[in-house]
mmCIF file of N, CA and C in Angstrom:
data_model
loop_
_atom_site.group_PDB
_atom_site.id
_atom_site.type_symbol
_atom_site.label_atom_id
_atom_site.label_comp_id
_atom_site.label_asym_id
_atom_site.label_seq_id
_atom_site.Cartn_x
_atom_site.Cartn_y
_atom_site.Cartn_z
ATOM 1 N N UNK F 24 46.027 37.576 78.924
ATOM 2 C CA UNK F 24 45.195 36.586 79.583
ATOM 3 C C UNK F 24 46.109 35.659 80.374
ATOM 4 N N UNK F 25 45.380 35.191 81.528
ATOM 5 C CA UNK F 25 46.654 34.505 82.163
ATOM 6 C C UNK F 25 46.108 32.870 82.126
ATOM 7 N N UNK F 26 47.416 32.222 82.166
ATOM 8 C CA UNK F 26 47.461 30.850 82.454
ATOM 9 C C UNK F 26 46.095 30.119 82.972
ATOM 10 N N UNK F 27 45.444 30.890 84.567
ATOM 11 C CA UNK F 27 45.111 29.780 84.932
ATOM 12 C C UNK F 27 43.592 30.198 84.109
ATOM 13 N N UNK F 28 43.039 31.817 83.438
ATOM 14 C CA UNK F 28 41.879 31.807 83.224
ATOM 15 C C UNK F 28 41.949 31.057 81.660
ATOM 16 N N UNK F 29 43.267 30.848 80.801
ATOM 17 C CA UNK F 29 42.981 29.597 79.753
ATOM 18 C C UNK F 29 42.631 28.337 80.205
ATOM 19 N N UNK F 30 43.213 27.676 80.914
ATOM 20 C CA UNK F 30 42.906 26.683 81.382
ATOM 21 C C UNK F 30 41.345 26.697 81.598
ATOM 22 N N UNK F 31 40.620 27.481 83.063
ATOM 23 C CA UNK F 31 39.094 27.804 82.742
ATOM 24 C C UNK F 31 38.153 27.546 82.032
ATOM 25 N N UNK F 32 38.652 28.125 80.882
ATOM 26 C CA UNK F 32 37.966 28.312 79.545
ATOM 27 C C UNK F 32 37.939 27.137 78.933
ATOM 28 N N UNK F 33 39.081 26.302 78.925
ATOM 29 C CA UNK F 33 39.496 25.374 77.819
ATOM 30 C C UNK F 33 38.479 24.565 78.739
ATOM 31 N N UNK F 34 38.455 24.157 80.409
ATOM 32 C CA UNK F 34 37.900 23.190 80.618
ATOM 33 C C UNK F 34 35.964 23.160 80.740
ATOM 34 N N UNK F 35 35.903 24.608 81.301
ATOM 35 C CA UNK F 35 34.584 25.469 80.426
ATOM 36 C C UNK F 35 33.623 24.681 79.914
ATOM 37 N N UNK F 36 34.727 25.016 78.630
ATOM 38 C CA UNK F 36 33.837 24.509 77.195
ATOM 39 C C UNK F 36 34.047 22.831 77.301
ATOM 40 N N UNK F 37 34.986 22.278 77.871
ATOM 41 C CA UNK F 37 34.541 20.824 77.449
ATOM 42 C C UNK F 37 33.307 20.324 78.476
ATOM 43 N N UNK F 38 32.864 21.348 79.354
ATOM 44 C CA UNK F 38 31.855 21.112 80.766
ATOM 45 C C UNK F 38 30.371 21.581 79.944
ATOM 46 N N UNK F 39 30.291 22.029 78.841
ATOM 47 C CA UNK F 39 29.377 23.014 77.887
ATOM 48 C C UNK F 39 29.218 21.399 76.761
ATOM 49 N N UNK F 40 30.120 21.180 76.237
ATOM 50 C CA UNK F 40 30.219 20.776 75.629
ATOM 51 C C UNK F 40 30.073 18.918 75.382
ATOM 52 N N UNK F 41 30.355 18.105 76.501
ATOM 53 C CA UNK F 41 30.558 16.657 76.591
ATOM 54 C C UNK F 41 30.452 16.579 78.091
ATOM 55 N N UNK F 42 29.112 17.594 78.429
ATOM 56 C CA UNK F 42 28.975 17.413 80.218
ATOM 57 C C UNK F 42 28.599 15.593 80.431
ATOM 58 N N UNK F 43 28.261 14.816 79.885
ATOM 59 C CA UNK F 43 28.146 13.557 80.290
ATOM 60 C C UNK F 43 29.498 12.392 80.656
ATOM 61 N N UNK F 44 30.803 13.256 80.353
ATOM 62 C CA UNK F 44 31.976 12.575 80.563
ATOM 63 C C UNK F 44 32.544 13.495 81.287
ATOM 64 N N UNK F 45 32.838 13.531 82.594
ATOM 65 C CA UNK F 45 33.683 14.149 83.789
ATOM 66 C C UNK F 45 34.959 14.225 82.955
ATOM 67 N N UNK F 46 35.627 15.663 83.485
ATOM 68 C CA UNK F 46 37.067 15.659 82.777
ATOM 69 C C UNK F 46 37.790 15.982 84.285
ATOM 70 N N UNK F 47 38.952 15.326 84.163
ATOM 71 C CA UNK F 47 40.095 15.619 85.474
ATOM 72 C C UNK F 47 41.173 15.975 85.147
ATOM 73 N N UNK F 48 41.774 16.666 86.072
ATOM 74 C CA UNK F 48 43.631 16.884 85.237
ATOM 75 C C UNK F 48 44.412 15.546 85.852
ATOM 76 N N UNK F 49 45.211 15.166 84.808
ATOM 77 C CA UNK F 49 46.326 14.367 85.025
ATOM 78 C C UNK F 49 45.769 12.671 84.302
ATOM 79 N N UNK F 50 45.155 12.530 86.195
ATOM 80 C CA UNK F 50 45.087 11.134 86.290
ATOM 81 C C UNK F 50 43.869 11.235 86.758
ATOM 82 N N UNK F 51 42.647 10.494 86.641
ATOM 83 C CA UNK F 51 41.350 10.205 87.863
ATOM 84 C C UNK F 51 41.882 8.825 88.935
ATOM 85 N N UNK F 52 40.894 9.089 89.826
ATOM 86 C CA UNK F 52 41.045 8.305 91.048
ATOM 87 C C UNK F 52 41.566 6.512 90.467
ATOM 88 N N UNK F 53 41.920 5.594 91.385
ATOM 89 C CA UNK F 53 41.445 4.312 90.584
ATOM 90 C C UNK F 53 39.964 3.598 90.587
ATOM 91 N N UNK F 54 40.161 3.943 91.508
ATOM 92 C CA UNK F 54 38.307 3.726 91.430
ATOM 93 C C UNK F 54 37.045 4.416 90.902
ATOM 94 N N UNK F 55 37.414 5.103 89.522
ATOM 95 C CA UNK F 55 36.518 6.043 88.939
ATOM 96 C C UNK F 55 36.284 5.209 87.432
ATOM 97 N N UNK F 56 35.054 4.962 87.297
ATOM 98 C CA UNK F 56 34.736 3.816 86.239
ATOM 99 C C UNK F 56 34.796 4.792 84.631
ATOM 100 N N UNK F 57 34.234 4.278 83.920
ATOM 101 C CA UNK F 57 34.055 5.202 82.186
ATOM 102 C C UNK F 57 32.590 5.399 82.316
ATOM 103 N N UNK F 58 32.047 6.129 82.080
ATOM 104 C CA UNK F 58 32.823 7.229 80.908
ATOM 105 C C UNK F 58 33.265 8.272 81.992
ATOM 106 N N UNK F 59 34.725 8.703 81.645
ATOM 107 C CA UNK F 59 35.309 9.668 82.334
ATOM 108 C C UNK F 59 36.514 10.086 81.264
ATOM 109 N N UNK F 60 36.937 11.632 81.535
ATOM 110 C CA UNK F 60 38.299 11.657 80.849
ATOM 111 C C UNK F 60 39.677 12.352 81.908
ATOM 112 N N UNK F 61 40.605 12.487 81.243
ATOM 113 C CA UNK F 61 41.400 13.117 81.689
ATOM 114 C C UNK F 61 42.664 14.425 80.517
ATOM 115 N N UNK F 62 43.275 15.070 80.960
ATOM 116 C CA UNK F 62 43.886 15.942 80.126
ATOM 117 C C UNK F 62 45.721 16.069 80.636
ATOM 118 N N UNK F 63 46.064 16.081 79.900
ATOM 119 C CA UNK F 63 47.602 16.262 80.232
ATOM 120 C C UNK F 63 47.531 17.621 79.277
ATOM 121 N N UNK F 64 49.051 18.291 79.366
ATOM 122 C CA UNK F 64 49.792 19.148 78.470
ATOM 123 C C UNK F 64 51.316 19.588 78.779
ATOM 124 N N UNK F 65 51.489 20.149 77.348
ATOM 125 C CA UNK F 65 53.154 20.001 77.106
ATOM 126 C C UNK F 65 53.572 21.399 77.924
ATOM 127 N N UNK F 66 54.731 21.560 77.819
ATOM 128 C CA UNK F 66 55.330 23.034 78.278
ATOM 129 C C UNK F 66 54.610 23.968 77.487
ATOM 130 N N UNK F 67 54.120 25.151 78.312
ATOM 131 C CA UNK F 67 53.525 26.052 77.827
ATOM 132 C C UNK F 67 54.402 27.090 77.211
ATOM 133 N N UNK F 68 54.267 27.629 75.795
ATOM 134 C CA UNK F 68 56.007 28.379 75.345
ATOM 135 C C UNK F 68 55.512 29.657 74.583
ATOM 136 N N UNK F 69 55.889 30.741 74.943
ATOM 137 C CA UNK F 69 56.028 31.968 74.236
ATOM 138 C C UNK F 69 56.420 31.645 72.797
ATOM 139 N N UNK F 70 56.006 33.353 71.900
ATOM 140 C CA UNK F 70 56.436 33.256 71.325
ATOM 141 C C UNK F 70 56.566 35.278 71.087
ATOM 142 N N UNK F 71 56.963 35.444 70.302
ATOM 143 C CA UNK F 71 56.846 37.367 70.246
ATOM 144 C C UNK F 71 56.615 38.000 69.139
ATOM 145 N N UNK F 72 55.110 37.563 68.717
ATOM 146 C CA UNK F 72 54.240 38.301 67.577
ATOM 147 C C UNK F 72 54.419 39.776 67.106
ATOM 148 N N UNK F 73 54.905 40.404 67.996
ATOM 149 C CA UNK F 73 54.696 41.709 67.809
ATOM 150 C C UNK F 73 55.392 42.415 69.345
ATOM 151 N N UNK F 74 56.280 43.872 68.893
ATOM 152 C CA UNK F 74 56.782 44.578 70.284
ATOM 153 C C UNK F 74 55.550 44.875 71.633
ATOM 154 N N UNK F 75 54.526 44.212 71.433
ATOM 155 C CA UNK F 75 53.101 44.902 72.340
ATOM 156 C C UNK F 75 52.327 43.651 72.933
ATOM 157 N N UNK F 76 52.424 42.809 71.787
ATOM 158 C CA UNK F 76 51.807 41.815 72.870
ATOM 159 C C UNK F 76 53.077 40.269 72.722
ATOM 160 N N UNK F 77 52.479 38.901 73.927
ATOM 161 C CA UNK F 77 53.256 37.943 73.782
ATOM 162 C C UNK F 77 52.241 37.001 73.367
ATOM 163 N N UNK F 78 53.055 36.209 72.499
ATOM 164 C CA UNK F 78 51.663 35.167 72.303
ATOM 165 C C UNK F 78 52.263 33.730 72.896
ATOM 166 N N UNK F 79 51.109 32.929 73.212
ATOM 167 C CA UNK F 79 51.307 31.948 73.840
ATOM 168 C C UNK F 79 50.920 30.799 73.302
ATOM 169 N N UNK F 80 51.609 28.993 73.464
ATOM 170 C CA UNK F 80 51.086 28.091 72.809
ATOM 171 C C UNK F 80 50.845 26.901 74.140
ATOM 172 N N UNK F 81 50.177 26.104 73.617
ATOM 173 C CA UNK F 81 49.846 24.989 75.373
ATOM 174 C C UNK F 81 49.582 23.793 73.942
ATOM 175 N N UNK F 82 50.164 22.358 73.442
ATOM 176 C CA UNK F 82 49.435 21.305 73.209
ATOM 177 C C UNK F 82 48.853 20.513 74.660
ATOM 178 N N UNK F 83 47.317 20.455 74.431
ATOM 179 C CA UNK F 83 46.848 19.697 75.526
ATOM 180 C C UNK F 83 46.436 18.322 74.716
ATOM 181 N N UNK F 84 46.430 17.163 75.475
ATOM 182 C CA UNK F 84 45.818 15.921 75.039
ATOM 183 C C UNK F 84 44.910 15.728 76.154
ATOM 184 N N UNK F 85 43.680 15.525 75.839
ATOM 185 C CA UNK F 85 42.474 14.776 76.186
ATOM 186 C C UNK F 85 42.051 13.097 75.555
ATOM 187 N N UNK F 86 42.430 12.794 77.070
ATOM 188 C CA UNK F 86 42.130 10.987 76.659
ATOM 189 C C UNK F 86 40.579 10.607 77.240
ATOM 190 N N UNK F 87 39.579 10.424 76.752
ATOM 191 C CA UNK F 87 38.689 9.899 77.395
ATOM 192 C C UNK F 87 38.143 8.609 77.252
ATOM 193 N N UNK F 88 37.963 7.936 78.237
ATOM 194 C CA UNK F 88 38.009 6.151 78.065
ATOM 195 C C UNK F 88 36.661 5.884 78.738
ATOM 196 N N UNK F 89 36.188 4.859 77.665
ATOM 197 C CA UNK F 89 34.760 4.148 77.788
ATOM 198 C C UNK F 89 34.949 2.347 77.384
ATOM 199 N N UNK F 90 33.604 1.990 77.652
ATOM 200 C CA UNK F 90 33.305 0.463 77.551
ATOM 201 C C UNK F 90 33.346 0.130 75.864
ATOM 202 N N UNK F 91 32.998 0.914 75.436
ATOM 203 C CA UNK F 91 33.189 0.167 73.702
ATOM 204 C C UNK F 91 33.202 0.927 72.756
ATOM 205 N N UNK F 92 34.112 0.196 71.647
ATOM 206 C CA UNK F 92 34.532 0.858 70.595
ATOM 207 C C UNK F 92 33.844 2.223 70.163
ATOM 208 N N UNK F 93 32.155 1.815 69.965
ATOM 209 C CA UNK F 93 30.833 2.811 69.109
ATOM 210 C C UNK F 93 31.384 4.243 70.334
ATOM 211 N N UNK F 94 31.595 3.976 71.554
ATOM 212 C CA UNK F 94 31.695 5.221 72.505
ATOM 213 C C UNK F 94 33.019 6.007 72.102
ATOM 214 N N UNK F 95 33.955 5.354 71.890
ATOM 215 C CA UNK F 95 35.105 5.524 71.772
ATOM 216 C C UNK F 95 35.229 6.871 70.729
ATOM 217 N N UNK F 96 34.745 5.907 69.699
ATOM 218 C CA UNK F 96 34.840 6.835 68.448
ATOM 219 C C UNK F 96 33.648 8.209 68.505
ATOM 220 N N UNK F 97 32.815 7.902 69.310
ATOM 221 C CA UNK F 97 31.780 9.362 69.573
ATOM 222 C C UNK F 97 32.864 10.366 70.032
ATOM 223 N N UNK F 98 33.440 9.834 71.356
ATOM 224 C CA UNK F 98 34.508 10.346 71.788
ATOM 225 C C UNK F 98 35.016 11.469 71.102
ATOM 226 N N UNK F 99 36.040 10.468 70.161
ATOM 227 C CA UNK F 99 36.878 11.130 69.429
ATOM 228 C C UNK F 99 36.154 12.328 68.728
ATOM 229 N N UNK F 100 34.860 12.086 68.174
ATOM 230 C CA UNK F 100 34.073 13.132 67.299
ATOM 231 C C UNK F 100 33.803 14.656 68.066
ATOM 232 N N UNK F 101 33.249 13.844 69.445
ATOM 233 C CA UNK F 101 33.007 15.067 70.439
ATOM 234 C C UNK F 101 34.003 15.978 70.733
ATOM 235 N N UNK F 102 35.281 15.499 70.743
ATOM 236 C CA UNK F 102 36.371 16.258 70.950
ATOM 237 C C UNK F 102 36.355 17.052 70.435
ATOM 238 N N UNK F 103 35.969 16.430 69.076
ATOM 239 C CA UNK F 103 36.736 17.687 67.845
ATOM 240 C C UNK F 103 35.912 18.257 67.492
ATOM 241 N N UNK F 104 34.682 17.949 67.527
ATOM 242 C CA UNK F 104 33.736 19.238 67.644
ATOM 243 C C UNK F 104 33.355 20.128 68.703
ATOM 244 N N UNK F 105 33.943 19.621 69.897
ATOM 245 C CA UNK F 105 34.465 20.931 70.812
ATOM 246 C C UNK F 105 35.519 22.035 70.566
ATOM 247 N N UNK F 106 36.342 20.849 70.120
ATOM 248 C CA UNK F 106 37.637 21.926 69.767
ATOM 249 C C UNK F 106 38.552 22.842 68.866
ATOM 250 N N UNK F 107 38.230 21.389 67.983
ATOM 251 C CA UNK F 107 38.521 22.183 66.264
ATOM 252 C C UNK F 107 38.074 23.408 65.637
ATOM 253 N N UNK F 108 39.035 24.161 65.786
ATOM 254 C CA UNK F 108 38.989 25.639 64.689
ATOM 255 C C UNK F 108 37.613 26.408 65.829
ATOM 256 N N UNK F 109 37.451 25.743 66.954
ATOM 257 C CA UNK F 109 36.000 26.217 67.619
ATOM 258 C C UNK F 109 36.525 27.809 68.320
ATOM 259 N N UNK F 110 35.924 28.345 68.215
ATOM 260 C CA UNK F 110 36.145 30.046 69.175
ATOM 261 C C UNK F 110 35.594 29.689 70.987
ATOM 262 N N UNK F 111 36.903 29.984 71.674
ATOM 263 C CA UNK F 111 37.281 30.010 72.869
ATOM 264 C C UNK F 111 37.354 31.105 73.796
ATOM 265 N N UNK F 112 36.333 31.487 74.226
ATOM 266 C CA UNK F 112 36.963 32.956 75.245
ATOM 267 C C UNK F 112 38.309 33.403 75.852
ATOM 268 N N UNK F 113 38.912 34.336 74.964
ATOM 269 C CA UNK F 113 40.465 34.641 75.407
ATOM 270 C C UNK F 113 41.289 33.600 74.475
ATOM 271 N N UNK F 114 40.963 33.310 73.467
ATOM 272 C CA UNK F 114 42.125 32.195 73.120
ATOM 273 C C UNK F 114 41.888 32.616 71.193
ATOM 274 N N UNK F 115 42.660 32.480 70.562
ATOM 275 C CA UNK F 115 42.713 32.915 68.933
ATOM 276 C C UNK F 115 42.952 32.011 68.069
ATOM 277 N N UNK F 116 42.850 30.749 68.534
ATOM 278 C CA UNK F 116 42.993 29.550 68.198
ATOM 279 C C UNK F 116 43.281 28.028 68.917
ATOM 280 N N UNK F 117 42.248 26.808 67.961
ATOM 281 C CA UNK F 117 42.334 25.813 68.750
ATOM 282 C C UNK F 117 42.349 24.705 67.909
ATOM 283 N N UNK F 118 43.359 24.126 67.253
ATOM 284 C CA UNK F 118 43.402 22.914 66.442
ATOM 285 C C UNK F 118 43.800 22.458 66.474
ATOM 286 N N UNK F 119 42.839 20.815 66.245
ATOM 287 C CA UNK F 119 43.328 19.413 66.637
ATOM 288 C C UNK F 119 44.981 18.674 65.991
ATOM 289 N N UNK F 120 44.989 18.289 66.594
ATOM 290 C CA UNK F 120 46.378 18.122 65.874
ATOM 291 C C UNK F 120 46.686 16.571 65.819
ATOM 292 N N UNK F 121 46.344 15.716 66.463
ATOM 293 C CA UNK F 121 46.166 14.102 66.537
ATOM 294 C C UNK F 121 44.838 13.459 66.716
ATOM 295 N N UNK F 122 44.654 12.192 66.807
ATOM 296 C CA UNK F 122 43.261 11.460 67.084
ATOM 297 C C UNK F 122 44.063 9.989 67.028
ATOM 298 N N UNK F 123 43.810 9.671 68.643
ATOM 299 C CA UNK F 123 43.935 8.153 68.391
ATOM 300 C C UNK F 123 42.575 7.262 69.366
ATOM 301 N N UNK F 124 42.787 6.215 68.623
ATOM 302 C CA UNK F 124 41.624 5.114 69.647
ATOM 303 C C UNK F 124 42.449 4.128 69.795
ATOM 304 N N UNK F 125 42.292 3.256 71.042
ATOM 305 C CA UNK F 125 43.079 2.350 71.227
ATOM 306 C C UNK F 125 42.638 1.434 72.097
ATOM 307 N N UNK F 126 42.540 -0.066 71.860
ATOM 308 C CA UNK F 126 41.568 -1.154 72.960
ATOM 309 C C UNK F 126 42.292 -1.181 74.203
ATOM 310 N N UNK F 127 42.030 -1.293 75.151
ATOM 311 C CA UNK F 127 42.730 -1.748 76.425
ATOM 312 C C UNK F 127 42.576 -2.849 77.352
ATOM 313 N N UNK F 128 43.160 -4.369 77.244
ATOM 314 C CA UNK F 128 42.602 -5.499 77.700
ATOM 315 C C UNK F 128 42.528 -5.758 79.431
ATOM 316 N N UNK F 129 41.794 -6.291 80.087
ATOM 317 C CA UNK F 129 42.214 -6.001 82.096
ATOM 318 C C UNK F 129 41.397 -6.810 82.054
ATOM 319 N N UNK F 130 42.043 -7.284 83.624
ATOM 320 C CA UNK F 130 40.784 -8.224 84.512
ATOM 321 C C UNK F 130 38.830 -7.863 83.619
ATOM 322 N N UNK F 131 38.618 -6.801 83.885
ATOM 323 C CA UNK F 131 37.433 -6.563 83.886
ATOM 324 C C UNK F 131 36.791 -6.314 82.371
ATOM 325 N N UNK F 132 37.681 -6.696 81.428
ATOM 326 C CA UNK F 132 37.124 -6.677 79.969
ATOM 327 C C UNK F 132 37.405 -5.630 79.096
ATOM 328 N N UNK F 133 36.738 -5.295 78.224
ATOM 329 C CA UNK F 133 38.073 -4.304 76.743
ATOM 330 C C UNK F 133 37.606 -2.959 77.060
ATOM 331 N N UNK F 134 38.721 -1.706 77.739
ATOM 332 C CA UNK F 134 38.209 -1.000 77.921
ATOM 333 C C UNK F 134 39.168 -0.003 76.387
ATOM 334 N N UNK F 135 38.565 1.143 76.131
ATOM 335 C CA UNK F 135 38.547 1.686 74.891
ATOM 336 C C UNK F 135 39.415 3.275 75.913
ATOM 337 N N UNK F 136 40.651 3.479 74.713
ATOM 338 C CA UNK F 136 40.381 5.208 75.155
ATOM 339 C C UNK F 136 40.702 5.732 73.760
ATOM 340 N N UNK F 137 40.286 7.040 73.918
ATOM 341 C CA UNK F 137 40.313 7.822 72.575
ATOM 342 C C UNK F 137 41.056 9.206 73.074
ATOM 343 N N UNK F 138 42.466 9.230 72.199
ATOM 344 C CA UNK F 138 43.177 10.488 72.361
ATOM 345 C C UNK F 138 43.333 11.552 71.603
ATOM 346 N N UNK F 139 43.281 12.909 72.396
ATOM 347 C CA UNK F 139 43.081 13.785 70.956
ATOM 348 C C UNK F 139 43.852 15.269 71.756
ATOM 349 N N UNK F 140 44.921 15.553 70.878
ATOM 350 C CA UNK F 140 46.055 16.406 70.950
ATOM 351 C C UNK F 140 45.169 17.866 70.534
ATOM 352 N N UNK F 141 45.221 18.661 71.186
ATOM 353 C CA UNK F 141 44.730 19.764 70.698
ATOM 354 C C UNK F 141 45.621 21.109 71.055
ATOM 355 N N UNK F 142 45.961 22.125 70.011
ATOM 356 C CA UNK F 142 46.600 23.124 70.136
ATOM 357 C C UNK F 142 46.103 24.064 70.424
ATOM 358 N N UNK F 143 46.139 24.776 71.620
ATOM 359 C CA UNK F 143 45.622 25.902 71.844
ATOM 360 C C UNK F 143 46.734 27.119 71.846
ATOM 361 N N UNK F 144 46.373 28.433 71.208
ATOM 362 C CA UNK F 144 46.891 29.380 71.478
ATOM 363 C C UNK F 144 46.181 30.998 71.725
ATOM 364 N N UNK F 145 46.972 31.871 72.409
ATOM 365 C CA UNK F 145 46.351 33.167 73.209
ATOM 366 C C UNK F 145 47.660 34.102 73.158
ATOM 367 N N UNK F 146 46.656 35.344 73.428
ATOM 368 C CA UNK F 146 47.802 36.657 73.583
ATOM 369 C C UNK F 146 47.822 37.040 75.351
ATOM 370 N N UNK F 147 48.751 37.517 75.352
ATOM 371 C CA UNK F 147 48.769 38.392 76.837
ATOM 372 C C UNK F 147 49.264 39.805 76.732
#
């Protein structure tokens, strides 16, 4: 399976899954209000299960940031019931591996994000 159809999938299911919070890679615009999220990830790294196939690992973090705490923590729930131990097209595993919430103070009042590390892995 290749790179970009995991990715696909992974973002897929969070479009299946928490369609009321837009997900972006990286960074969103500055002018894009909450509820919205975004996703980073680490170096993507082999590993060699077996002489026939390669297996592959990606930690992604999904931060998604809202107006208050009660959202925050849905957040966090939604994540992980998207992702945790959940079955992924093309992928043999997906578990959470962190959860954070955290206040954020600005001009415009307490904005909330909720982070959540998730391990994905696949064969090729």
């Amino acid at each position: 399976m290749s790179i970009s159809t995991v990715f696909t999938a992974i973002k897929a299911r969070w479009e299946s899954q928490i369609p009321s919070t837009p997900l972006r890679f990286f960074q969103a615009q500055g002018t894009t209000k909450p509820p919205y999220a975004d996703y980073s990830f680490s170096d993507i790294t082999p590993n060699e299960p077996d002489t026939a196939n390669r297996d592959w690992s990606v930690n992604m973090n999904f931060t998604a940031y809202n107006l208050t705490d009660d959202l925050a923590f849905a957040a966090a729930d939604a994540i992980i019931l998207a992702y945790d131990r959940q079955p992924i097209t093309g992928l043999y595993s997906s578990l959470v591996q962190a959860v954070s919430i955290q206040p954020h103070y600005g001009d415009q009042g307490a904005y909330w994000s909720t982070s959540v590390s998730v391990e994905f892995r696949w064969q090729s």
